[in-house]
Amino acid sequence: MALTIPASVDSTYVAYKVAHPALISLVDDVRDWLNRDEDTVSNNLIGSFMQKAADDSYKSLRIPPLETTTPVTINATDAAMNRLAIPGNFTELIRLSKSLGSNKYDIYNDKVELSSFDDEYAHKPNYRYFTRKGTDLKLNPPVVEGEVYEIHYYRRLFALDALTTDTATEIYNWLRDDNEKAFLFGSLRYASVYLNDMAAADTYEKMFNAEIESLNMEEKRRLARGANIRTIYTSALI
C-alpha cells in the first residue's frame, strides 16, 4: 500500500503534520540521518522507503506486538467449500483451533501439504489436520456451518498513516511508535540505494538485520524464562 506524504510547501502539509505527528517526526529523522534536503529526497520518497522497511520487518519480525487472534464463524458457503478464510493482515500462523465454548478448544497441531490433504491414501498424522490453499485453509474434519474457529497469527499492523475514524488521530503502530530503530535503519537502506550510495545501503542493511535479530532473540529469551519448557509430541518419533 502506497504511503503518500505531502511536501512541506504543499497547502495540505500543516494539517497532515497535525494529524500524523509521529510519522512526520520519523520522516524528519530519516532526512536528518541522510543529511539531504527535501529537494533531493522528497517526503513522498521517504514515505515509500518507510513502507518498504515496514514490509521487510513483517517478513521476519516475530514478537508479541505483531500477534493477534481472529475468530471466524463458518457460513454456508464456507461450509460447502470446506474453507476457512485467512485474514487479510496475516503473515504467519501460530495456532489454529475450533472453539468448543467455556474456554475449550480442538487444536489443529498438524499441517499437511495440499496434495496429501486431498489424497485419501496418503498417511495423515492425526485426526485433526489442515492445509493451505491460496488464501484459505482447508480442514479435516470439514468445517460445519455455525462453527467458530480462532486463528492466532502474526500480522501486518495498521498502515503507517492510518487514522482513527472518531478523532482522526494516529492509530498506534508498534513499528513506528515503539521500535523506530529497525524502522529507521530499514528506511535509510532504501534511501541510500536511491541515492546510489551502496556502501551506506550495505551498512544500514546490516544494522536493520541486526536489530530485527536482536528483537527476535529477546523474545525467545522471554519465552524460555519463568517456567520449564517441555515439548509434547502427538505421535511416536520413530
Short mmCIF file of C-alpha atoms in Angstrom, two decimals:
data_model
loop_
_atom_site.label_atom_id
_atom_site.label_comp_id
_atom_site.label_asym_id
_atom_site.label_seq_id
_atom_site.Cartn_x
_atom_site.Cartn_y
_atom_site.Cartn_z
CA MET A 1 0.00 0.00 0.00
CA ALA A 2 1.41 3.38 -1.03
CA LEU A 3 2.29 5.90 1.66
CA THR A 4 1.76 9.44 0.32
CA ILE A 5 3.24 12.31 2.35
CA PRO A 6 2.77 15.88 1.05
CA ALA A 7 5.70 18.24 0.53
CA SER A 8 6.29 20.81 3.25
CA VAL A 9 5.36 23.60 0.80
CA ASP A 10 2.07 21.94 -0.07
CA SER A 11 -1.09 23.58 1.28
CA THR A 12 -2.15 20.31 2.92
CA TYR A 13 1.12 19.73 4.78
CA VAL A 14 0.28 21.59 8.01
CA ALA A 15 -2.96 19.70 8.50
CA TYR A 16 -1.22 16.42 7.60
CA LYS A 17 1.53 17.09 10.16
CA VAL A 18 -1.04 17.84 12.88
CA ALA A 19 -2.83 14.56 12.15
CA HIS A 20 0.39 12.49 11.77
CA PRO A 21 2.94 13.85 14.29
CA ALA A 22 4.76 10.53 14.85
CA LEU A 23 5.01 9.78 11.15
CA ILE A 24 6.33 13.25 10.27
CA SER A 25 8.82 13.01 13.14
CA LEU A 26 10.23 9.85 11.56
CA VAL A 27 10.32 11.49 8.12
CA ASP A 28 12.41 14.29 9.63
CA ASP A 29 14.61 11.74 11.39
CA VAL A 30 15.32 9.89 8.13
CA ARG A 31 16.17 13.17 6.39
CA ASP A 32 18.48 14.25 9.23
CA TRP A 33 20.39 10.96 9.01
CA LEU A 34 20.65 11.29 5.23
CA ASN A 35 21.75 14.93 5.50
CA ARG A 36 19.73 15.72 2.36
CA ASP A 37 17.17 18.48 1.83
CA GLU A 38 13.65 17.99 0.54
CA ASP A 39 14.63 18.97 -2.99
CA THR A 40 16.92 15.93 -3.13
CA VAL A 41 14.77 13.44 -1.21
CA SER A 42 11.08 14.35 -1.11
CA ASN A 43 8.68 13.48 1.70
CA ASN A 44 6.85 11.21 -0.71
CA LEU A 45 10.06 9.30 -1.47
CA ILE A 46 10.79 8.89 2.23
CA GLY A 47 7.26 7.58 2.64
CA SER A 48 7.97 4.90 0.03
CA PHE A 49 11.23 3.98 1.80
CA MET A 50 9.37 3.68 5.11
CA GLN A 51 6.69 1.47 3.59
CA LYS A 52 9.34 -0.87 2.15
CA ALA A 53 11.08 -1.00 5.55
CA ALA A 54 7.77 -1.96 7.18
CA ASP A 55 7.21 -4.68 4.58
CA ASP A 56 10.66 -6.12 5.27
CA SER A 57 10.02 -6.06 9.02
CA TYR A 58 6.82 -8.06 8.73
CA LYS A 59 8.64 -10.79 6.81
CA SER A 60 10.95 -11.73 9.67
CA LEU A 61 9.93 -9.99 12.91
CA ARG A 62 8.20 -12.42 15.31
CA ILE A 63 7.23 -10.63 18.53
CA PRO A 64 4.07 -10.33 20.70
CA PRO A 65 3.00 -6.88 19.40
CA LEU A 66 2.50 -8.49 15.99
CA GLU A 67 0.32 -11.31 17.38
CA THR A 68 -3.46 -11.24 17.17
CA THR A 69 -6.41 -13.63 17.33
CA THR A 70 -9.30 -13.50 14.88
CA PRO A 71 -12.49 -15.54 15.41
CA VAL A 72 -14.12 -16.84 12.22
CA THR A 73 -17.71 -18.09 12.12
CA ILE A 74 -18.36 -20.56 9.31
CA ASN A 75 -21.14 -19.58 6.92
CA ALA A 76 -22.99 -21.82 4.48
CA THR A 77 -20.69 -21.05 1.54
CA ASP A 78 -17.54 -21.72 3.57
CA ALA A 79 -19.02 -25.00 4.84
CA ALA A 80 -19.92 -26.13 1.31
CA MET A 81 -16.34 -25.45 0.14
CA ASN A 82 -14.67 -26.59 3.38
CA ARG A 83 -12.72 -23.38 3.67
CA LEU A 84 -11.59 -21.03 6.39
CA ALA A 85 -10.66 -17.61 5.05
CA ILE A 86 -7.22 -16.31 6.04
CA PRO A 87 -7.36 -12.71 7.40
CA GLY A 88 -6.03 -10.03 5.06
CA ASN A 89 -3.31 -8.88 7.50
CA PHE A 90 -1.99 -12.44 8.03
CA THR A 91 1.75 -13.16 7.76
CA GLU A 92 2.32 -16.44 9.67
CA LEU A 93 0.14 -18.89 11.58
CA ILE A 94 0.79 -19.54 15.28
CA ARG A 95 -2.24 -21.64 16.24
CA LEU A 96 -5.46 -22.84 14.65
CA SER A 97 -8.29 -24.03 16.87
CA LYS A 98 -12.03 -24.67 16.95
CA SER A 99 -13.89 -23.11 19.86
CA LEU A 100 -15.99 -25.57 21.86
CA GLY A 101 -17.21 -22.93 24.32
CA SER A 102 -16.27 -22.47 28.00
CA ASN A 103 -12.62 -21.86 27.02
CA LYS A 104 -12.27 -25.32 25.48
CA TYR A 105 -10.79 -25.92 22.05
CA ASP A 106 -9.98 -28.53 19.45
CA ILE A 107 -6.39 -27.78 18.42
CA TYR A 108 -5.12 -28.37 14.89
CA ASN A 109 -1.48 -29.26 15.53
CA ASP A 110 -0.78 -30.96 12.22
CA LYS A 111 -0.43 -29.42 8.78
CA VAL A 112 -0.05 -31.40 5.55
CA GLU A 113 0.77 -30.24 2.06
CA LEU A 114 -2.14 -29.74 -0.33
CA SER A 115 -1.71 -32.89 -2.45
CA SER A 116 -1.57 -35.14 0.60
CA PHE A 117 -4.61 -33.46 2.09
CA ASP A 118 -6.74 -34.44 -0.92
CA ASP A 119 -5.18 -37.91 -1.29
CA GLU A 120 -7.26 -40.38 0.67
CA TYR A 121 -4.41 -42.93 0.60
CA ALA A 122 -1.73 -40.57 1.96
CA HIS A 123 -0.75 -41.05 5.60
CA LYS A 124 -2.27 -38.42 7.86
CA PRO A 125 -0.56 -37.61 11.18
CA ASN A 126 -3.67 -37.14 13.28
CA TYR A 127 -7.45 -36.99 13.19
CA ARG A 128 -7.36 -33.18 13.00
CA TYR A 129 -5.17 -31.61 10.36
CA PHE A 130 -5.26 -28.79 7.82
CA THR A 131 -3.63 -27.39 4.72
CA ARG A 132 -3.45 -24.07 2.94
CA LYS A 133 -4.92 -23.43 -0.50
CA GLY A 134 -4.45 -19.90 -1.78
CA THR A 135 -5.99 -17.51 0.72
CA ASP A 136 -7.95 -20.21 2.54
CA LEU A 137 -7.32 -23.02 4.99
CA LYS A 138 -8.91 -26.44 4.39
CA LEU A 139 -9.59 -28.59 7.44
CA ASN A 140 -10.22 -32.19 8.37
CA PRO A 141 -12.81 -32.89 9.68
CA PRO A 142 -14.51 -30.46 7.26
CA VAL A 143 -15.88 -27.23 8.70
CA VAL A 144 -19.58 -27.04 9.54
CA GLU A 145 -21.85 -24.01 9.27
CA GLY A 146 -22.08 -22.16 12.58
CA GLU A 147 -18.79 -23.44 13.99
CA VAL A 148 -16.39 -20.83 15.35
CA TYR A 149 -12.65 -21.11 14.72
CA GLU A 150 -9.85 -19.00 16.12
CA ILE A 151 -6.80 -18.12 14.05
CA HIS A 152 -3.91 -16.88 16.19
CA TYR A 153 -1.22 -15.43 13.95
CA TYR A 154 1.45 -12.85 13.24
CA ARG A 155 0.02 -9.89 11.35
CA ARG A 156 0.77 -6.74 9.48
CA LEU A 157 -0.14 -3.70 11.56
CA PHE A 158 -2.35 -0.81 10.53
CA ALA A 159 -0.99 1.38 7.74
CA LEU A 160 1.68 3.82 8.92
CA ASP A 161 -0.60 6.78 8.15
CA ALA A 162 -3.85 5.22 9.44
CA LEU A 163 -6.11 7.49 11.50
CA THR A 164 -8.94 6.73 13.91
CA THR A 165 -12.42 7.30 12.49
CA ASP A 166 -13.69 9.24 15.51
CA THR A 167 -10.89 11.64 16.47
CA ALA A 168 -8.75 11.49 13.28
CA THR A 169 -5.61 10.81 15.32
CA GLU A 170 -2.83 8.36 14.55
CA ILE A 171 -3.57 4.69 15.20
CA TYR A 172 -0.86 3.11 17.34
CA ASN A 173 1.74 1.26 15.26
CA TRP A 174 4.43 -0.61 17.17
CA LEU A 175 7.00 -0.34 14.37
CA ARG A 176 6.61 3.41 14.09
CA ASP A 177 5.94 4.30 17.73
CA ASP A 178 7.92 1.85 19.88
CA ASN A 179 10.75 0.49 17.77
CA GLU A 180 11.90 3.23 15.48
CA LYS A 181 15.48 1.93 15.24
CA ALA A 182 14.66 -1.00 12.97
CA PHE A 183 12.22 1.17 11.06
CA LEU A 184 14.79 3.95 10.68
CA PHE A 185 17.61 1.66 9.53
CA GLY A 186 15.33 -0.08 7.03
CA SER A 187 14.20 3.26 5.58
CA LEU A 188 17.77 4.53 5.35
CA ARG A 189 18.81 1.42 3.44
CA TYR A 190 16.32 2.13 0.65
CA ALA A 191 17.11 5.84 0.71
CA SER A 192 20.81 5.05 0.25
CA VAL A 193 20.04 2.77 -2.69
CA TYR A 194 18.03 5.61 -4.24
CA LEU A 195 21.00 7.96 -3.75
CA ASN A 196 23.31 5.33 -5.24
CA ASP A 197 25.34 5.17 -2.04
CA MET A 198 25.71 1.40 -1.95
CA ALA A 199 28.27 1.41 0.87
CA ALA A 200 25.79 3.19 3.14
CA ALA A 201 22.98 0.91 1.93
CA ASP A 202 25.02 -2.15 2.91
CA THR A 203 25.75 -0.65 6.35
CA TYR A 204 22.11 0.15 7.03
CA GLU A 205 21.01 -3.27 5.81
CA LYS A 206 23.33 -4.90 8.35
CA MET A 207 22.07 -2.56 11.10
CA PHE A 208 18.45 -3.33 10.17
CA ASN A 209 19.00 -7.10 10.15
CA ALA A 210 20.90 -6.95 13.45
CA GLU A 211 18.07 -5.03 15.11
CA ILE A 212 15.44 -7.49 13.84
CA GLU A 213 17.54 -10.44 15.02
CA SER A 214 18.06 -8.79 18.41
CA LEU A 215 14.31 -8.27 18.88
CA ASN A 216 13.54 -11.86 17.89
CA MET A 217 16.24 -13.25 20.21
CA GLU A 218 14.97 -11.11 23.06
CA GLU A 219 11.51 -12.64 22.59
CA LYS A 220 12.97 -16.17 22.53
CA ARG A 221 14.72 -15.49 25.83
CA ARG A 222 11.46 -14.21 27.34
CA LEU A 223 9.67 -17.38 26.26
CA ALA A 224 12.34 -19.52 27.90
CA ARG A 225 12.04 -17.79 31.28
CA GLY A 226 9.55 -18.17 34.11
CA ALA A 227 8.91 -21.92 33.82
CA ASN A 228 10.27 -25.20 32.50
CA ILE A 229 9.82 -25.67 28.74
CA ARG A 230 8.53 -29.06 27.60
CA THR A 231 7.99 -30.31 24.07
CA ILE A 232 4.97 -32.60 23.63
CA TYR A 233 4.70 -34.88 20.61
CA THR A 234 1.40 -36.13 19.21
CA SER A 235 2.91 -39.33 17.80
CA ALA A 236 5.97 -41.53 18.13
CA LEU A 237 9.29 -40.03 16.99
CA ILE A 238 10.30 -43.19 15.13
#
